[in-house]
PDB file of C-alpha atoms in Angstrom:
ATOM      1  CA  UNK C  27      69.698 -10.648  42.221  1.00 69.00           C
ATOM      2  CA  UNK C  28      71.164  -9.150  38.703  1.00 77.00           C
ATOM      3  CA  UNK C  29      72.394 -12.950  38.256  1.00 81.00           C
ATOM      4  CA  UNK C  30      69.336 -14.390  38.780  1.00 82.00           C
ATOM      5  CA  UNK C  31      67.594 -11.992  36.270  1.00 77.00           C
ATOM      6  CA  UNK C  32      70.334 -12.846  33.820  1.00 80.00           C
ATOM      7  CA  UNK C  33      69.634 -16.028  34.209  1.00 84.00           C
ATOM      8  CA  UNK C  34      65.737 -15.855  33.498  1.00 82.00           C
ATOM      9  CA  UNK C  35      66.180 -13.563  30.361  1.00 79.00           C
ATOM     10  CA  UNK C  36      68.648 -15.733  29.056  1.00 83.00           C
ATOM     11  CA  UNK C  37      66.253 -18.639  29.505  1.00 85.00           C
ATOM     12  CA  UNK C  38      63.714 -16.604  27.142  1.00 84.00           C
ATOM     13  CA  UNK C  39      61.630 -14.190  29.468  1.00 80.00           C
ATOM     14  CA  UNK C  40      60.847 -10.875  27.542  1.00 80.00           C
ATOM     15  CA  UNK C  41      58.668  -9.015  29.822  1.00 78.00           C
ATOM     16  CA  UNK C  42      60.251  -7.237  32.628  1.00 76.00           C
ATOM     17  CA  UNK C  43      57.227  -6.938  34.458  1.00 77.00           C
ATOM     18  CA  UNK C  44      56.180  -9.488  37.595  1.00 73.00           C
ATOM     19  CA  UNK C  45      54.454 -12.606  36.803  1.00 72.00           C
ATOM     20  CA  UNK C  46      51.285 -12.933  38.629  1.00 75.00           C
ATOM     21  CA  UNK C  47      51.396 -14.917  42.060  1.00 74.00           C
ATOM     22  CA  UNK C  48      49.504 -16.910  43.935  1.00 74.00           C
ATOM     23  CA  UNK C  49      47.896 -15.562  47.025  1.00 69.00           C
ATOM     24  CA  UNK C  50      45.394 -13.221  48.317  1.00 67.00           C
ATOM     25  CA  UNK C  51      44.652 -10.346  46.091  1.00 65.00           C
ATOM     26  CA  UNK C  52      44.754  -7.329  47.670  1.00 71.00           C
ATOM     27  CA  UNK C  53      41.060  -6.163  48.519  1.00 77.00           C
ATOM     28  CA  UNK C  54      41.414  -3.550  51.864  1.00 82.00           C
ATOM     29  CA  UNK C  55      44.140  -1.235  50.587  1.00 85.00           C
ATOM     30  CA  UNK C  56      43.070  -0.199  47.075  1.00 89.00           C
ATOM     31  CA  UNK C  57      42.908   3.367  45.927  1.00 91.00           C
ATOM     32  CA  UNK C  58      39.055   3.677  46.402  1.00 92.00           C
ATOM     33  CA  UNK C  59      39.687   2.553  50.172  1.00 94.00           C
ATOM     34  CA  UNK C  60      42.341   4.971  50.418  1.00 94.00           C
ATOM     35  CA  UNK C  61      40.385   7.613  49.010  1.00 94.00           C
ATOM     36  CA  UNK C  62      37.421   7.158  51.418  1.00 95.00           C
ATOM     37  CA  UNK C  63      39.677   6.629  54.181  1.00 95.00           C
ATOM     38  CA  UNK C  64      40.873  10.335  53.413  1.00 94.00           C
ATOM     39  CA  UNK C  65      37.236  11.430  52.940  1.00 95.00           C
ATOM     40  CA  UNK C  66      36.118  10.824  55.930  1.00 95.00           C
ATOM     41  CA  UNK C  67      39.142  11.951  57.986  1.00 93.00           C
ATOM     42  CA  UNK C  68      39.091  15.148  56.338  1.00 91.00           C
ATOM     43  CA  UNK C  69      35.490  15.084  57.127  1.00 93.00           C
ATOM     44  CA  UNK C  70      35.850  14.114  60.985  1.00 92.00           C
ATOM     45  CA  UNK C  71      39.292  14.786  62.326  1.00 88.00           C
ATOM     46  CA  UNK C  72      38.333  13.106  65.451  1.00 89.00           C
ATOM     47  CA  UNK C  73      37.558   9.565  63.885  1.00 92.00           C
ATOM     48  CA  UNK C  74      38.603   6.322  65.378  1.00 93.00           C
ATOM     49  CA  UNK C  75      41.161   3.616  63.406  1.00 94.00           C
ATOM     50  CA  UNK C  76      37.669   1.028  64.597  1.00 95.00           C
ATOM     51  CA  UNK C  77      35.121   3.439  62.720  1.00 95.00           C
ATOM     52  CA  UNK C  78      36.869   3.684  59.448  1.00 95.00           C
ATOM     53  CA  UNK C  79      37.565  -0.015  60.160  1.00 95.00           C
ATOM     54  CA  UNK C  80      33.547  -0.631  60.906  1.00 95.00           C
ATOM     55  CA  UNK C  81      32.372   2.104  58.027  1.00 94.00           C
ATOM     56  CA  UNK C  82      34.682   0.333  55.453  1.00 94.00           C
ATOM     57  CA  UNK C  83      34.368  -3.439  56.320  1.00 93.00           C
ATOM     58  CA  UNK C  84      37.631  -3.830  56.699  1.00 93.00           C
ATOM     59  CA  UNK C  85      40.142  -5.041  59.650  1.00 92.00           C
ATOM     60  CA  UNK C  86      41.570  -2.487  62.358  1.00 94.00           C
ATOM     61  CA  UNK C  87      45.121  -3.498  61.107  1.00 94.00           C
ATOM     62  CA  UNK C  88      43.864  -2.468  57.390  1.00 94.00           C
ATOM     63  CA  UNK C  89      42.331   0.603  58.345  1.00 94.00           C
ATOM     64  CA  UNK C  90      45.804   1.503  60.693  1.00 94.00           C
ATOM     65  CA  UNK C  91      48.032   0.850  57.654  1.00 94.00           C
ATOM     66  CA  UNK C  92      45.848   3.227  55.387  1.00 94.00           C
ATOM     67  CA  UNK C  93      45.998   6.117  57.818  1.00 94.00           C
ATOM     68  CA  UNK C  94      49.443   6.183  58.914  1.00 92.00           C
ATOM     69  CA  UNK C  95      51.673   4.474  56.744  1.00 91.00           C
ATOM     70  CA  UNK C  96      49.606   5.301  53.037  1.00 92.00           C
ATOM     71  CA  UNK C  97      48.147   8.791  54.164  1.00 92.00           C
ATOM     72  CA  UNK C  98      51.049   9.392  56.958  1.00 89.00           C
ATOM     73  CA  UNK C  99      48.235  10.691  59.464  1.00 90.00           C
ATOM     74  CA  UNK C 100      49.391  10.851  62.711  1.00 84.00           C
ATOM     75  CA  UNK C 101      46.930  11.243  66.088  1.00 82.00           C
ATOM     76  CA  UNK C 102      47.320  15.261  67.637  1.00 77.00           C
ATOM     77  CA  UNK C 103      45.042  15.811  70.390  1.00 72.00           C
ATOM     78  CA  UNK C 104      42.775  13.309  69.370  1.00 72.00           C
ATOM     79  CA  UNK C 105      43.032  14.776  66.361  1.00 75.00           C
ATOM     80  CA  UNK C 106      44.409  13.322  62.851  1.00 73.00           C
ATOM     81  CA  UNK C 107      46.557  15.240  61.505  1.00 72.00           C
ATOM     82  CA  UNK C 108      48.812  15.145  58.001  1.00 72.00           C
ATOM     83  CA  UNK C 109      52.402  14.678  58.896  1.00 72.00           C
ATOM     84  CA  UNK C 110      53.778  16.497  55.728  1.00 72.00           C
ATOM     85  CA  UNK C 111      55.953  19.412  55.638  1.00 73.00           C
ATOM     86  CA  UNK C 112      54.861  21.709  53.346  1.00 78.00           C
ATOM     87  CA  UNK C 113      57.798  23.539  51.635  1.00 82.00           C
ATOM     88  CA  UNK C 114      57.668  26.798  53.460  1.00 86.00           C
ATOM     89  CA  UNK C 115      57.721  24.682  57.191  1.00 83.00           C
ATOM     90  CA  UNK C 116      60.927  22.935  55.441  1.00 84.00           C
ATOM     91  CA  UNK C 117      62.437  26.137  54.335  1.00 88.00           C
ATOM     92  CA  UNK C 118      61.776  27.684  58.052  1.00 89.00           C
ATOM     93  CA  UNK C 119      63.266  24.338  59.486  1.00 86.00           C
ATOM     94  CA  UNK C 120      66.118  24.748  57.413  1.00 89.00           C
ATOM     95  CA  UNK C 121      66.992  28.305  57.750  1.00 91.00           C
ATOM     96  CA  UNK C 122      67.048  28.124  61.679  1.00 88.00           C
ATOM     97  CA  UNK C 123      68.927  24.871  61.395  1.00 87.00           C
ATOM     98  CA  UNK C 124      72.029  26.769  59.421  1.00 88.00           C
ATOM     99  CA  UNK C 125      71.255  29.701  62.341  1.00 88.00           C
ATOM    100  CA  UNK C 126      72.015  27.297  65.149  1.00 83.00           C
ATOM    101  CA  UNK C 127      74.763  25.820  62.955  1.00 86.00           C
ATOM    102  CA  UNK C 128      76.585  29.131  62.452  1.00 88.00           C
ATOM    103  CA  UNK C 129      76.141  30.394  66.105  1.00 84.00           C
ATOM    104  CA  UNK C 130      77.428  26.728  67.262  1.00 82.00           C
ATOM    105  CA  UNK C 131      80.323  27.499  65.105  1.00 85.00           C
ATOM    106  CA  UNK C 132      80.773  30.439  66.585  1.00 85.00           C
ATOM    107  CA  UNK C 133      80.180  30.131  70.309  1.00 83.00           C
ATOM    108  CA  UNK C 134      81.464  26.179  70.534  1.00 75.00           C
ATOM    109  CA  UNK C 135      79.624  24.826  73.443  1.00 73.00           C
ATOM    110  CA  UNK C 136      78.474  27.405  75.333  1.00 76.00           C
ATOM    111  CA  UNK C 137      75.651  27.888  72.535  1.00 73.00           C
ATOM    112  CA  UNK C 138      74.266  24.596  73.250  1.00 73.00           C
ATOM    113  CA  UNK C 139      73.677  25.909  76.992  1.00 76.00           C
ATOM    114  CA  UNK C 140      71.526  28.984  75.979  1.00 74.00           C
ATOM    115  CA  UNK C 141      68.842  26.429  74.082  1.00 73.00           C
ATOM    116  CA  UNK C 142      65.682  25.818  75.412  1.00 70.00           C
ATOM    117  CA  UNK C 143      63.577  22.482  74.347  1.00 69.00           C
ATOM    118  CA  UNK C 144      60.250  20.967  75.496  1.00 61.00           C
ATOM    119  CA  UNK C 145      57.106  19.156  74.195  1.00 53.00           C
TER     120      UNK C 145
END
């Protein structure tokens, strides 16, 4: 990879930036989709991936990518919910994390058997 961008600046390129490419422009994931995409799930947590889909005119797989993978929305319930920590959950995850890390230290094995887990 480095070689081959030796190569080009050495044959005269002076922009580092990409050269436009051929092929479909995007046109379903843009900001203003993403934005009204957000809108409306904020509006109407119980939406469905084929209503944004319908609402926007754009395809199912469009409208999937946008919620989970751009916004990182994830179905609760039937309910979309943001899958973002906010600091305080992190600190809270963290803190009892270094508790069960210091009692495992302390207890070896045994600790493991006093923990409790379900869905």
């Amino acid at each position: 990879m480095v070689l081959r961008w030796c190569r080009t600046f050495s044959d005269g390129r002076q922009q580092v930036e990409d050269i436009p490419r051929a092929g479909r422009t995007r046109t379903a994931t843009t900001d203003a989709n993403v934005g009204k995409v957000d809108d409306m799930i904020r509006a109407n947590r119980r939406i469905t991936i084929d209503e944004v889909a319908e609402e926007l005119g754009i395809s199912h797989e469009r409208a999937q990518n946008i919620i989970h993978d751009i916004l990182r929305y994830r179905k609760v319930s039937a309910r979309w919910v943001p899958r973002q920590l906010t600091s305080t959950h992190q600190e809270q995850r963290m803190a009892l994390s270094l508790e069960h890390l210091v009692r495992y230290h302390e207890d070896d094995n045994d600790f493991l058997f006093r923990i409790v887990t379900g869905d």
